[in-house]
Amino acid sequence: MNTTNNTVLITGGTTGIGLAMARALSQLGNRIIITGRNSSRMNTLLRENPSWVGYLFDLAQSEKVGDLAETVHRNHPDLNLLINNAGLQLAIPFPDTAQSPANLRQEMEVNFHAPVHLVQELLPLLLEKREAAIVNVTSALGEVPFSRFPMYSASKAALSAYTTALRTQLMGTSVRVMELVPPLTATDMNAHRPGDKMMPATLANIFIKGLQKNLSVNRAGKAAVLHRLHRIAPSLSSKIIEKGA
């Protein structure tokens, strides 16, 4: 796919991986639209990047995704690249009887239901374009789950399976469907986790190279190593994840 002169919507674009993607794509001459929950951070970014457009939006309220999509349809009819990046990761000990159904649903709403809903709402707009793409950011934990983050792992596995199915359904159209699988990355969400972490800017560069090559699945760094290991020694890959590597 061409990596310049696109109109790009990035969810979770005010920090971490999403922000690194926004910066990298902006430098290549793309029009950037970001969503985020933190108004102070959003305002700072928009002051620093006056060509960007930002919308405050909490994907945990997946029932309001239609409102966001309507705004995008109205204000950005030239949209041709959707990046579902926003994510939520919570440690959930199942033996803890204090776990509420709302807690268990929250990650599925942000990490799975909201991206699927947003794709469904924006797909007609994307199909109008000569060249368009949907990029879903999943996780290595979607393939090798980490018991500390059970719902995060499950939601990313669901998003990965959905991405594969959507790609097949859209074959022969102008819309490519891609999956970016990051390794452990140096973001606020992973600040508490030990181990070597890929910098978001490095991941953004890997993403752009994959976008240029139309990679259906782009496994970055240790995510690619873990994928290969899991195919031949799944118990070993699980042990590595459980040790926090």
Tab-separated table of C-alpha atoms in Angstrom:
chain	number	residue	atom	x	y	z
A	1	MET	CA	0.000	0.000	0.000
A	2	ASN	CA	1.100	3.542	-0.618
A	3	THR	CA	2.364	5.041	2.655
A	4	THR	CA	1.860	8.697	1.803
A	5	ASN	CA	-1.117	10.960	1.104
A	6	ASN	CA	-3.546	8.769	3.049
A	7	THR	CA	-6.174	9.875	5.536
A	8	VAL	CA	-5.556	7.770	8.623
A	9	LEU	CA	-7.686	7.152	11.717
A	10	ILE	CA	-5.723	5.739	14.667
A	11	THR	CA	-7.575	4.761	17.829
A	12	GLY	CA	-5.535	5.165	20.982
A	13	GLY	CA	-3.340	7.643	19.147
A	14	THR	CA	-2.356	9.875	22.060
A	15	THR	CA	0.265	7.591	23.576
A	16	GLY	CA	2.453	4.548	23.045
A	17	ILE	CA	2.218	2.590	19.813
A	18	GLY	CA	-0.616	4.679	18.394
A	19	LEU	CA	1.249	7.939	18.919
A	20	ALA	CA	4.414	6.510	17.363
A	21	MET	CA	2.381	5.420	14.335
A	22	ALA	CA	0.778	8.847	14.071
A	23	ARG	CA	4.146	10.593	14.143
A	24	ALA	CA	5.729	8.250	11.617
A	25	LEU	CA	2.791	8.443	9.212
A	26	SER	CA	2.569	12.210	9.585
A	27	GLN	CA	6.232	12.567	8.617
A	28	LEU	CA	5.438	10.641	5.424
A	29	GLY	CA	2.789	13.157	4.396
A	30	ASN	CA	-0.395	11.493	5.634
A	31	ARG	CA	-3.392	13.236	7.187
A	32	ILE	CA	-3.732	12.114	10.797
A	33	ILE	CA	-6.870	11.609	12.891
A	34	ILE	CA	-6.427	10.256	16.418
A	35	THR	CA	-8.723	9.253	19.251
A	36	GLY	CA	-7.912	9.172	22.944
A	37	ARG	CA	-9.412	9.526	26.401
A	38	ASN	CA	-7.056	12.038	28.040
A	39	SER	CA	-8.097	15.601	27.186
A	40	SER	CA	-4.892	17.210	28.466
A	41	ARG	CA	-2.699	14.893	26.435
A	42	MET	CA	-4.908	15.333	23.380
A	43	ASN	CA	-4.787	19.128	23.602
A	44	THR	CA	-1.007	19.098	23.937
A	45	LEU	CA	-0.590	16.857	20.900
A	46	LEU	CA	-2.913	18.952	18.760
A	47	ARG	CA	-1.018	22.105	19.707
A	48	GLU	CA	2.259	20.417	18.777
A	49	ASN	CA	0.785	18.984	15.567
A	50	PRO	CA	-1.705	21.544	14.233
A	51	SER	CA	-2.414	19.528	11.082
A	52	TRP	CA	-3.730	16.601	13.135
A	53	VAL	CA	-7.369	16.127	14.106
A	54	GLY	CA	-8.274	14.565	17.439
A	55	TYR	CA	-11.462	13.231	19.007
A	56	LEU	CA	-11.916	12.445	22.682
A	57	PHE	CA	-13.497	9.017	22.799
A	58	ASP	CA	-13.575	6.104	25.243
A	59	LEU	CA	-13.795	2.791	23.387
A	60	ALA	CA	-15.034	1.145	26.575
A	61	GLN	CA	-18.363	2.736	25.584
A	62	SER	CA	-18.620	0.579	22.498
A	63	GLU	CA	-22.305	1.414	22.118
A	64	LYS	CA	-21.196	4.944	21.126
A	65	VAL	CA	-18.833	3.823	18.370
A	66	GLY	CA	-21.543	4.720	15.878
A	67	ASP	CA	-21.295	8.357	16.979
A	68	LEU	CA	-17.551	8.382	16.302
A	69	ALA	CA	-18.066	6.741	12.919
A	70	GLU	CA	-20.735	9.284	11.995
A	71	THR	CA	-18.308	12.106	12.821
A	72	VAL	CA	-15.619	10.501	10.674
A	73	HIS	CA	-18.052	10.020	7.776
A	74	ARG	CA	-19.084	13.658	7.991
A	75	ASN	CA	-15.692	15.303	8.548
A	76	HIS	CA	-13.298	12.904	6.821
A	77	PRO	CA	-14.941	11.361	3.750
A	78	ASP	CA	-11.470	10.738	2.296
A	79	LEU	CA	-10.581	8.237	5.056
A	80	ASN	CA	-8.777	5.240	3.569
A	81	LEU	CA	-6.698	3.784	6.415
A	82	LEU	CA	-8.185	2.605	9.718
A	83	ILE	CA	-5.818	1.480	12.473
A	84	ASN	CA	-7.526	-0.181	15.444
A	85	ASN	CA	-4.795	0.272	18.024
A	86	ALA	CA	-6.466	1.243	21.321
A	87	GLY	CA	-6.118	-1.425	23.967
A	88	LEU	CA	-6.763	-2.155	27.624
A	89	GLN	CA	-4.868	-4.664	29.762
A	90	LEU	CA	-5.949	-5.636	33.275
A	91	ALA	CA	-4.565	-8.216	35.681
A	92	ILE	CA	-7.544	-10.379	36.659
A	93	PRO	CA	-7.173	-13.122	39.293
A	94	PHE	CA	-10.180	-15.366	38.712
A	95	PRO	CA	-10.162	-16.864	42.241
A	96	ASP	CA	-10.856	-13.349	43.538
A	97	THR	CA	-14.592	-13.323	44.170
A	98	ALA	CA	-14.600	-9.521	43.881
A	99	GLN	CA	-14.335	-9.744	40.094
A	100	SER	CA	-17.493	-8.268	38.621
A	101	PRO	CA	-19.045	-9.062	35.236
A	102	ALA	CA	-18.327	-5.453	34.246
A	103	ASN	CA	-14.607	-5.942	34.892
A	104	LEU	CA	-14.598	-9.076	32.773
A	105	ARG	CA	-16.429	-7.361	29.912
A	106	GLN	CA	-14.367	-4.175	29.851
A	107	GLU	CA	-11.359	-5.540	27.984
A	108	MET	CA	-13.539	-7.369	25.479
A	109	GLU	CA	-15.378	-4.103	24.797
A	110	VAL	CA	-12.214	-2.071	24.174
A	111	ASN	CA	-10.044	-4.721	22.526
A	112	PHE	CA	-12.607	-6.613	20.460
A	113	HIS	CA	-16.181	-5.324	20.272
A	114	ALA	CA	-15.267	-1.673	19.632
A	115	PRO	CA	-12.818	-2.416	16.775
A	116	VAL	CA	-15.299	-4.785	15.128
A	117	HIS	CA	-18.076	-2.215	15.454
A	118	LEU	CA	-15.855	0.558	14.084
A	119	VAL	CA	-14.880	-1.555	11.082
A	120	GLN	CA	-18.524	-2.334	10.378
A	121	GLU	CA	-19.465	1.349	10.532
A	122	LEU	CA	-16.568	2.582	8.376
A	123	LEU	CA	-16.319	-0.273	5.888
A	124	PRO	CA	-18.734	1.290	3.346
A	125	LEU	CA	-16.577	4.432	3.321
A	126	LEU	CA	-13.381	2.411	2.872
A	127	LEU	CA	-14.854	0.304	0.070
A	128	GLU	CA	-15.431	3.469	-1.956
A	129	LYS	CA	-11.685	4.090	-2.146
A	130	ARG	CA	-9.337	2.887	-4.874
A	131	GLU	CA	-6.888	1.777	-2.184
A	132	ALA	CA	-7.705	1.307	1.493
A	133	ALA	CA	-6.670	-0.779	4.473
A	134	ILE	CA	-7.770	-1.894	7.906
A	135	VAL	CA	-4.985	-2.623	10.385
A	136	ASN	CA	-5.845	-4.386	13.638
A	137	VAL	CA	-3.184	-4.303	16.339
A	138	THR	CA	-3.307	-7.579	18.244
A	139	SER	CA	-0.669	-9.065	20.565
A	140	ALA	CA	1.680	-11.995	20.936
A	141	LEU	CA	-0.466	-12.831	23.975
A	142	GLY	CA	-3.335	-13.535	21.607
A	143	GLU	CA	-1.373	-16.568	20.437
A	144	VAL	CA	0.355	-17.515	23.698
A	145	PRO	CA	-1.875	-16.338	26.559
A	146	PHE	CA	-0.460	-14.919	29.774
A	147	SER	CA	-2.444	-16.117	32.801
A	148	ARG	CA	-2.027	-12.780	34.571
A	149	PHE	CA	-3.957	-11.079	31.759
A	150	PRO	CA	-6.619	-13.643	30.811
A	151	MET	CA	-9.215	-11.343	29.270
A	152	TYR	CA	-6.599	-9.303	27.415
A	153	SER	CA	-5.175	-12.504	25.939
A	154	ALA	CA	-8.650	-13.755	25.018
A	155	SER	CA	-9.706	-10.445	23.459
A	156	LYS	CA	-6.575	-10.243	21.314
A	157	ALA	CA	-7.027	-13.853	20.204
A	158	ALA	CA	-10.584	-12.993	19.185
A	159	LEU	CA	-9.415	-9.904	17.287
A	160	SER	CA	-6.788	-11.956	15.470
A	161	ALA	CA	-9.337	-14.578	14.395
A	162	TYR	CA	-11.762	-11.861	13.291
A	163	THR	CA	-9.011	-10.161	11.280
A	164	THR	CA	-8.238	-13.384	9.425
A	165	ALA	CA	-11.908	-13.964	8.612
A	166	LEU	CA	-12.441	-10.357	7.522
A	167	ARG	CA	-9.384	-10.532	5.262
A	168	THR	CA	-10.853	-13.546	3.480
A	169	GLN	CA	-14.259	-11.889	3.093
A	170	LEU	CA	-12.725	-8.744	1.588
A	171	MET	CA	-10.461	-10.495	-0.892
A	172	GLY	CA	-11.054	-9.032	-4.335
A	173	THR	CA	-12.049	-5.625	-2.964
A	174	SER	CA	-9.956	-2.478	-2.644
A	175	VAL	CA	-9.648	-2.933	1.132
A	176	ARG	CA	-6.675	-4.837	2.489
A	177	VAL	CA	-6.904	-6.270	5.997
A	178	MET	CA	-3.707	-6.496	8.011
A	179	GLU	CA	-2.695	-7.598	11.483
A	180	LEU	CA	0.174	-6.049	13.429
A	181	VAL	CA	1.453	-8.273	16.243
A	182	PRO	CA	3.727	-6.298	18.573
A	183	PRO	CA	6.142	-7.867	21.029
A	184	LEU	CA	6.449	-6.506	24.564
A	185	THR	CA	6.637	-2.769	23.876
A	186	ALA	CA	7.738	0.160	26.044
A	187	THR	CA	4.334	1.735	26.645
A	188	ASP	CA	2.510	2.992	29.727
A	189	MET	CA	0.442	-0.196	29.698
A	190	ASN	CA	3.582	-2.330	30.013
A	191	ALA	CA	5.512	-0.085	32.406
A	192	HIS	CA	5.125	-2.598	35.252
A	193	ARG	CA	6.351	-5.589	33.234
A	194	PRO	CA	9.993	-6.719	33.278
A	195	GLY	CA	12.025	-7.748	30.246
A	196	ASP	CA	13.450	-6.182	27.117
A	197	LYS	CA	10.916	-3.970	25.386
A	198	MET	CA	10.738	-2.680	21.837
A	199	MET	CA	10.472	1.092	21.531
A	200	PRO	CA	7.201	2.304	19.979
A	201	ALA	CA	9.082	4.251	17.282
A	202	THR	CA	10.889	1.065	16.243
A	203	LEU	CA	7.591	-0.789	16.030
A	204	ALA	CA	6.071	2.045	13.986
A	205	ASN	CA	8.886	1.759	11.444
A	206	ILE	CA	8.374	-2.009	11.219
A	207	PHE	CA	4.657	-1.397	10.728
A	208	ILE	CA	5.241	1.041	7.866
A	209	LYS	CA	7.584	-1.376	6.096
A	210	GLY	CA	4.923	-4.070	6.420
A	211	LEU	CA	2.270	-1.692	5.119
A	212	GLN	CA	4.415	-0.981	2.055
A	213	LYS	CA	4.758	-4.729	1.449
A	214	ASN	CA	1.048	-5.430	2.098
A	215	LEU	CA	1.936	-7.963	4.793
A	216	SER	CA	-1.219	-9.719	5.940
A	217	VAL	CA	0.342	-10.518	9.325
A	218	ASN	CA	3.265	-8.439	10.547
A	219	ARG	CA	4.889	-10.023	13.608
A	220	ALA	CA	7.523	-7.695	15.006
A	221	GLY	CA	10.681	-8.671	16.851
A	222	LYS	CA	10.185	-11.267	19.571
A	223	ALA	CA	6.555	-11.766	18.530
A	224	ALA	CA	7.863	-13.485	15.385
A	225	VAL	CA	10.276	-15.604	17.426
A	226	LEU	CA	7.519	-16.587	19.854
A	227	HIS	CA	5.230	-17.537	16.962
A	228	ARG	CA	7.805	-19.907	15.501
A	229	LEU	CA	8.618	-21.385	18.901
A	230	HIS	CA	4.950	-21.905	19.744
A	231	ARG	CA	4.461	-23.976	16.597
A	232	ILE	CA	7.144	-26.474	17.590
A	233	ALA	CA	7.221	-26.247	21.395
A	234	PRO	CA	3.996	-24.741	22.744
A	235	SER	CA	4.673	-25.707	26.351
A	236	LEU	CA	8.044	-23.956	26.240
A	237	SER	CA	6.582	-20.789	24.739
A	238	SER	CA	3.955	-20.731	27.484
A	239	LYS	CA	6.629	-21.091	30.167
A	240	ILE	CA	8.545	-18.177	28.674
A	241	ILE	CA	5.453	-15.969	28.741
A	242	GLU	CA	4.582	-16.949	32.309
A	243	LYS	CA	8.079	-15.923	33.411
A	244	GLY	CA	7.355	-12.497	31.999
A	245	ALA	CA	9.896	-12.666	29.193
